Tab-separated table of C-alpha atoms in Angstrom:
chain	number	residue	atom	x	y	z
A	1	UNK	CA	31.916	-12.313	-39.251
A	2	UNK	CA	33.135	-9.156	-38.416
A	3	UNK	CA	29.778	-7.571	-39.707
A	4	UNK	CA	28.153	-9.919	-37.531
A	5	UNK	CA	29.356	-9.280	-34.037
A	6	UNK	CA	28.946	-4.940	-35.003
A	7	UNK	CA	25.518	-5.931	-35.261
A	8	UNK	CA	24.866	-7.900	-31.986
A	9	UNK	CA	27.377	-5.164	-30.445
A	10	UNK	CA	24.566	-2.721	-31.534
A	11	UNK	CA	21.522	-4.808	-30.426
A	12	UNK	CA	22.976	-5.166	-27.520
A	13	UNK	CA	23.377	-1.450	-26.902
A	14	UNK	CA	19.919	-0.972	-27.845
A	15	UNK	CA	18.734	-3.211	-25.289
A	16	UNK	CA	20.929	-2.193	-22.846
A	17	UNK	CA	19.425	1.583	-23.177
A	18	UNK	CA	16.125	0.081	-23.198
A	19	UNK	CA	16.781	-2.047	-19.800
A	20	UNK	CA	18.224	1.583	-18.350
A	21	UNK	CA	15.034	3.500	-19.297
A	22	UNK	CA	12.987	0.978	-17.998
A	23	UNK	CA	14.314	0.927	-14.426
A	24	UNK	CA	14.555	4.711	-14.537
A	25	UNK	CA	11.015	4.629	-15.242
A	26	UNK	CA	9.754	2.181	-12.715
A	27	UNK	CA	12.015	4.630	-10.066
A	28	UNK	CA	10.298	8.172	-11.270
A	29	UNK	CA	6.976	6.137	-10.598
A	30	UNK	CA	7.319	4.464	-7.130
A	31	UNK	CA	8.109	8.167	-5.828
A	32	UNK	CA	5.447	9.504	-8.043
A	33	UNK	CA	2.777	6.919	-7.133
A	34	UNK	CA	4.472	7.045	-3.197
A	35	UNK	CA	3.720	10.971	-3.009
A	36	UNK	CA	0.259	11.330	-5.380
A	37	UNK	CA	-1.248	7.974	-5.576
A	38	UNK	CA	-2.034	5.631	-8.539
A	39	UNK	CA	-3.645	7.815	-10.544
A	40	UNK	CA	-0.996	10.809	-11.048
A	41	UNK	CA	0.133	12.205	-13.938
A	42	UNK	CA	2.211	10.118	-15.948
A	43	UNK	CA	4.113	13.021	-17.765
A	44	UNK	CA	5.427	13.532	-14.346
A	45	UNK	CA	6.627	10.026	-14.299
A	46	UNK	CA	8.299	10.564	-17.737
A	47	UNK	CA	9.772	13.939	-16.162
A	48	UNK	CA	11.701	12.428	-13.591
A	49	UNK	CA	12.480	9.602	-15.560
A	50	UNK	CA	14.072	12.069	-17.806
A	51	UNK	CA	12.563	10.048	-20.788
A	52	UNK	CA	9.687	11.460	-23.483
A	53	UNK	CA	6.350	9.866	-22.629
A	54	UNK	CA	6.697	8.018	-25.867
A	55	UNK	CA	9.152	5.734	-24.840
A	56	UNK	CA	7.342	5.519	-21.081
A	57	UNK	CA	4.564	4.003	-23.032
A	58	UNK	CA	6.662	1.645	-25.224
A	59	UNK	CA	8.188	0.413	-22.351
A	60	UNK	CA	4.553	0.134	-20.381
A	61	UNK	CA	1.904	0.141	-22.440
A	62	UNK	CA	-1.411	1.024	-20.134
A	63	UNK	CA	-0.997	2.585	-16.709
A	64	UNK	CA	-2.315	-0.761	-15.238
A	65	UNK	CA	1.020	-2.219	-16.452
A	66	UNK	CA	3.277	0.381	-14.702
A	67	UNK	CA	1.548	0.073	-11.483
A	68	UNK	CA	2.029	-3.785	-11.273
A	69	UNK	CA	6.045	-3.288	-12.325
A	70	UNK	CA	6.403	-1.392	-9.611
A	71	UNK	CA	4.249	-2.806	-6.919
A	72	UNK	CA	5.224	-5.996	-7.683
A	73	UNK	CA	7.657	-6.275	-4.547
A	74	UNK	CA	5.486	-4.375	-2.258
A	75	UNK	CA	2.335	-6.749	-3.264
A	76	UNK	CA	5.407	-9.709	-2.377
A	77	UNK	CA	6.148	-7.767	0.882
A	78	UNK	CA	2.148	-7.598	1.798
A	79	UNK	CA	1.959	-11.501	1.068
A	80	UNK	CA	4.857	-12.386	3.367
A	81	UNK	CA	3.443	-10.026	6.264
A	82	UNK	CA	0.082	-12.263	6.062
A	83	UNK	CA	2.110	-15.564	6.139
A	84	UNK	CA	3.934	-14.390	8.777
A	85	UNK	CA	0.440	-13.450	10.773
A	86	UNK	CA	-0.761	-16.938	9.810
A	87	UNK	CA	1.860	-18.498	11.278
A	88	UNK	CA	1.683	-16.894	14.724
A	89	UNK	CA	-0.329	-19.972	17.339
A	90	UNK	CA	-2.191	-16.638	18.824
A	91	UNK	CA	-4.729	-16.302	15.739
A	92	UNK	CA	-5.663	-12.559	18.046
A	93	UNK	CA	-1.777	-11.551	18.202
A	94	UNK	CA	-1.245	-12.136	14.513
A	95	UNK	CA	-4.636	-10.357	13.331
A	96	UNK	CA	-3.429	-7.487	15.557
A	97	UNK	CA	-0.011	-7.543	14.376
A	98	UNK	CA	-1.025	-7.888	10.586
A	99	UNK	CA	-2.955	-5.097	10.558
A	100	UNK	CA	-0.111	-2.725	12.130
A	101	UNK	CA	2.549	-4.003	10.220
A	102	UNK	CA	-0.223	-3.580	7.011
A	103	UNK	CA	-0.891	-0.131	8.143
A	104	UNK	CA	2.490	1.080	8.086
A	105	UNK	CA	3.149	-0.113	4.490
A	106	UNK	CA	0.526	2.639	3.807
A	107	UNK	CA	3.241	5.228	5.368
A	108	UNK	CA	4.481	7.734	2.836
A	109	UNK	CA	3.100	5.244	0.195
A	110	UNK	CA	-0.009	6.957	-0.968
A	111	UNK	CA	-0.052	4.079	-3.607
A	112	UNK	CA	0.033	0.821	-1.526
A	113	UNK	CA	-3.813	1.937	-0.565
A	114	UNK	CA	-5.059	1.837	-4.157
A	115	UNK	CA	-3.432	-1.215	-5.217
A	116	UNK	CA	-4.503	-2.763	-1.929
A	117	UNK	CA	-8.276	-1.606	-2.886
A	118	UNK	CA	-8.385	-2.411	-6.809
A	119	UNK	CA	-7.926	-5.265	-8.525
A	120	UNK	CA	-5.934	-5.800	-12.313
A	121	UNK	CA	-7.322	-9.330	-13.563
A	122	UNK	CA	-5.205	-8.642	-17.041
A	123	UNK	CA	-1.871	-9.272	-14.572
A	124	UNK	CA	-2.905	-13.194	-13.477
A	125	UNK	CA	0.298	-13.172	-11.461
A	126	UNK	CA	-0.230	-10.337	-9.345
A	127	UNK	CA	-3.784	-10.640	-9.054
A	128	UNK	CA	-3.355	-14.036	-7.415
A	129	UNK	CA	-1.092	-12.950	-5.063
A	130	UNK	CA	-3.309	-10.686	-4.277
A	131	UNK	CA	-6.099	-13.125	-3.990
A	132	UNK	CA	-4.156	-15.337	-2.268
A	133	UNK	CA	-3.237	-13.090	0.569
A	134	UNK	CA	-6.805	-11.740	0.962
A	135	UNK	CA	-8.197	-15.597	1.647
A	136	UNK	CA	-4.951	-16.125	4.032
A	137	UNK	CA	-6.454	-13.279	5.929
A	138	UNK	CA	-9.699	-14.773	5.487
A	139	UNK	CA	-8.340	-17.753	7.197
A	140	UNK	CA	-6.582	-15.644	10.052
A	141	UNK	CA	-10.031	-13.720	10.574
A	142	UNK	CA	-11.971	-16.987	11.296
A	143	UNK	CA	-9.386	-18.159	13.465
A	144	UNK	CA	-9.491	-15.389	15.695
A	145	UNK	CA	-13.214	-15.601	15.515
A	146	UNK	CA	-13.000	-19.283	16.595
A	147	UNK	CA	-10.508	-19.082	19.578
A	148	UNK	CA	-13.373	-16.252	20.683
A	149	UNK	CA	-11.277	-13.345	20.542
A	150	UNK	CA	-12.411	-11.304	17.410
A	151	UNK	CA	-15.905	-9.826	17.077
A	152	UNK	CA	-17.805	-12.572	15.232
A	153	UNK	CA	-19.366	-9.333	12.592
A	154	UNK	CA	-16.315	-8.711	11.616
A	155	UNK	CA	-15.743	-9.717	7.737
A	156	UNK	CA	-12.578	-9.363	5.048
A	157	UNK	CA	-14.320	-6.672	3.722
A	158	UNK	CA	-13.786	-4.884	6.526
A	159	UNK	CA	-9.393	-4.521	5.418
A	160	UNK	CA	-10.077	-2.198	2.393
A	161	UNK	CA	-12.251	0.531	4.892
A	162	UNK	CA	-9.267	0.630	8.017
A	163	UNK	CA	-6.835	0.770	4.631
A	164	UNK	CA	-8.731	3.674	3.597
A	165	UNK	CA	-9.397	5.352	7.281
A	166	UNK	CA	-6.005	4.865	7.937
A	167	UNK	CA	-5.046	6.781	4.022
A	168	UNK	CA	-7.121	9.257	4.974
A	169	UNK	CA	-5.151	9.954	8.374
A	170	UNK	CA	-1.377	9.430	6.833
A	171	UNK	CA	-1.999	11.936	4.243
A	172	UNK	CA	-3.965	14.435	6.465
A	173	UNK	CA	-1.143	14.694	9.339
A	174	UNK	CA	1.485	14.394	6.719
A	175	UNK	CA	4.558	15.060	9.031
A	176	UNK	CA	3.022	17.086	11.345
A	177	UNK	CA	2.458	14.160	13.470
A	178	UNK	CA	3.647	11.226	11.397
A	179	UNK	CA	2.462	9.078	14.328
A	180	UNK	CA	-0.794	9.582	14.282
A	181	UNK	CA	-1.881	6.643	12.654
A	182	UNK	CA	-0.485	4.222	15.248
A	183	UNK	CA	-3.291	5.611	17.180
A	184	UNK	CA	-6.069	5.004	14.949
A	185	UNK	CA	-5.299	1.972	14.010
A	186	UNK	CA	-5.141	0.469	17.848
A	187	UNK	CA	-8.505	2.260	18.472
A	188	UNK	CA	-9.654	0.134	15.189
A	189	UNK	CA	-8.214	-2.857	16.899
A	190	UNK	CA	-10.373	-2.300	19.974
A	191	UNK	CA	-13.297	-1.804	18.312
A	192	UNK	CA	-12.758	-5.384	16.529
A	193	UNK	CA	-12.034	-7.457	19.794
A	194	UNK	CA	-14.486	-9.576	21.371
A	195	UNK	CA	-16.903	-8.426	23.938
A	196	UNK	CA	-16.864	-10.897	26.937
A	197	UNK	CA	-18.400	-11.486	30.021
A	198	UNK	CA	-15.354	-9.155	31.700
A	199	UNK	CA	-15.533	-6.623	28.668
A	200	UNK	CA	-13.240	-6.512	25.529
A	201	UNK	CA	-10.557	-8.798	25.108
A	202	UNK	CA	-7.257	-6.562	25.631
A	203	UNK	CA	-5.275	-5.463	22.607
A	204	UNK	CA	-2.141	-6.179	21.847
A	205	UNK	CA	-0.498	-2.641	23.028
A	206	UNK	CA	-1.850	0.070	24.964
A	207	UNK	CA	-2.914	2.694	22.906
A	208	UNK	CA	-0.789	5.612	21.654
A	209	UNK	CA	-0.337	8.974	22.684
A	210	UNK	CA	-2.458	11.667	20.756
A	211	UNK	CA	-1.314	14.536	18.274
A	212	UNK	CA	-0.547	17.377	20.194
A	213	UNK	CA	-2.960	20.551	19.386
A	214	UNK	CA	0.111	22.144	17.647
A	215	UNK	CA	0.372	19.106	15.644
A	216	UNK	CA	-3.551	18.781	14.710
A	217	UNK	CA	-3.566	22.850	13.912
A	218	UNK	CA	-0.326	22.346	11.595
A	219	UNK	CA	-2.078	19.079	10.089
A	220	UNK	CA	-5.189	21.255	9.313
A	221	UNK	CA	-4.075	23.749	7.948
A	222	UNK	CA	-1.986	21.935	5.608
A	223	UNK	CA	-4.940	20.189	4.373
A	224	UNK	CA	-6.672	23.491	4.354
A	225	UNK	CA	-3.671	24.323	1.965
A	226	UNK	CA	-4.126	21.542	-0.512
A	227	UNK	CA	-7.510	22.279	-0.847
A	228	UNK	CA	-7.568	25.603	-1.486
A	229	UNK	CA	-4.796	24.423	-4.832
A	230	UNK	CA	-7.139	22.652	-6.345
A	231	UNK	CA	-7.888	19.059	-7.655
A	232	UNK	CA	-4.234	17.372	-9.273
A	233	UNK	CA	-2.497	18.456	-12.153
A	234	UNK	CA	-4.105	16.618	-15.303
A	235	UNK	CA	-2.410	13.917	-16.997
């Protein structure tokens, strides 16, 4: 018996380490993913993981399967902002609020966009939350359309391009004006409102201050900066 229980003690161990490299590797690759987007290197994953990309890719086989480990709460987090939109009685308020609160998830999360705009129909689960939240929107678009206060062109399709615009702002003013994007995306919100017989309907806030000039000349520059490094480090 004896010989027994050293073995379980053993397997146990074994799992155990396997359990701790796991979650250090699902760590190293929400910051990874956070700063350089889905598609960075994976051997920088491993790096801060402090584990050989061998065992990264025992533990997650295809890069499709890391992504959805560590998403996984975020894509729950993105579900219950929709529900929580759905549930507002002012179909207009929640579509306005929905996209903000959308918007920020995008904040020094370079990898919430690509999830948000890709799909991964080998992980059923988090596909159909996925799914699921896009036709919940669906629902909350045609509401607002119905009670006459959202711009009857305006279609789900329509998410994935202010998710993008607003990407394209967040990583461009980088902390030079981390704010910037609050502005955009109520100048978005504008542009989707109704036009009535008085003009648009009002938003739900006024709209933001702008970057300063030293903020936009520090933002250009350090875009000016990236560029001139070069595309990413390979794989």
């Amino acid at each position: 018996m004896g010989q027994g229980c050293g073995a379980t003690g053993v397997g146990s161990g074994l799992r155990a380490d396997a359990e701790r490299n796991r979650l250090r590797i699902v760590e190293a690759a929400r910051e990874v993913f956070a700063e350089e987007g889905i598609d960075a290197p994976l051997n920088e994953v491993a790096r801060r993981a402090e584990v050989g990309i061998a065992t990264l890719f025992r533990r997650f086989p295809t890069r499709d399967d890391l992504v959805t480990a560590v998403f996984a709460d975020r894509m729950s987090a993105y579900a219950a902002a929709v529900d929580r939109a759905h549930a507002e009685p002012d179909p207009w308020l929640g579509f306005c609020r929905y996209l903000e609160q959308v918007c920020a998830m995008q904040v020094g999360d370079r990898g919430f966009t690509d999830v948000m705009t890709q799909s991964f129909p080998r992980f059923r689960s988090f596909e159909a939350e996925r799914r699921r939240s896009l036709d919940r929107f669906g629902d909350l678009v045609t509401r607002a359309q119905q009670a006459g206060r959202l711009r009857a062109d305006f279609v789900v399709e329509d998410l994935p391009l202010l998710l993008m615009a607003n990407a394209g702002v967040v990583s461009g003013m980088g902390d030079a004006a981390p704010d910037a994007w609050r502005r955009l995306v109520t100048y978005l919100v504008q542009a989707f409102a109704a036009e009535t017989a008085e003009g648009p309907v009002a938003t739900a806030q006024p709209l933001p201050e702008a970057p300063t000039p030293r903020q936009v000349a520090r933002a250009l520059a350090r875009v000016q900066a990236r560029a001139a490094r070069g595309p990413g480090r390979a794989q």
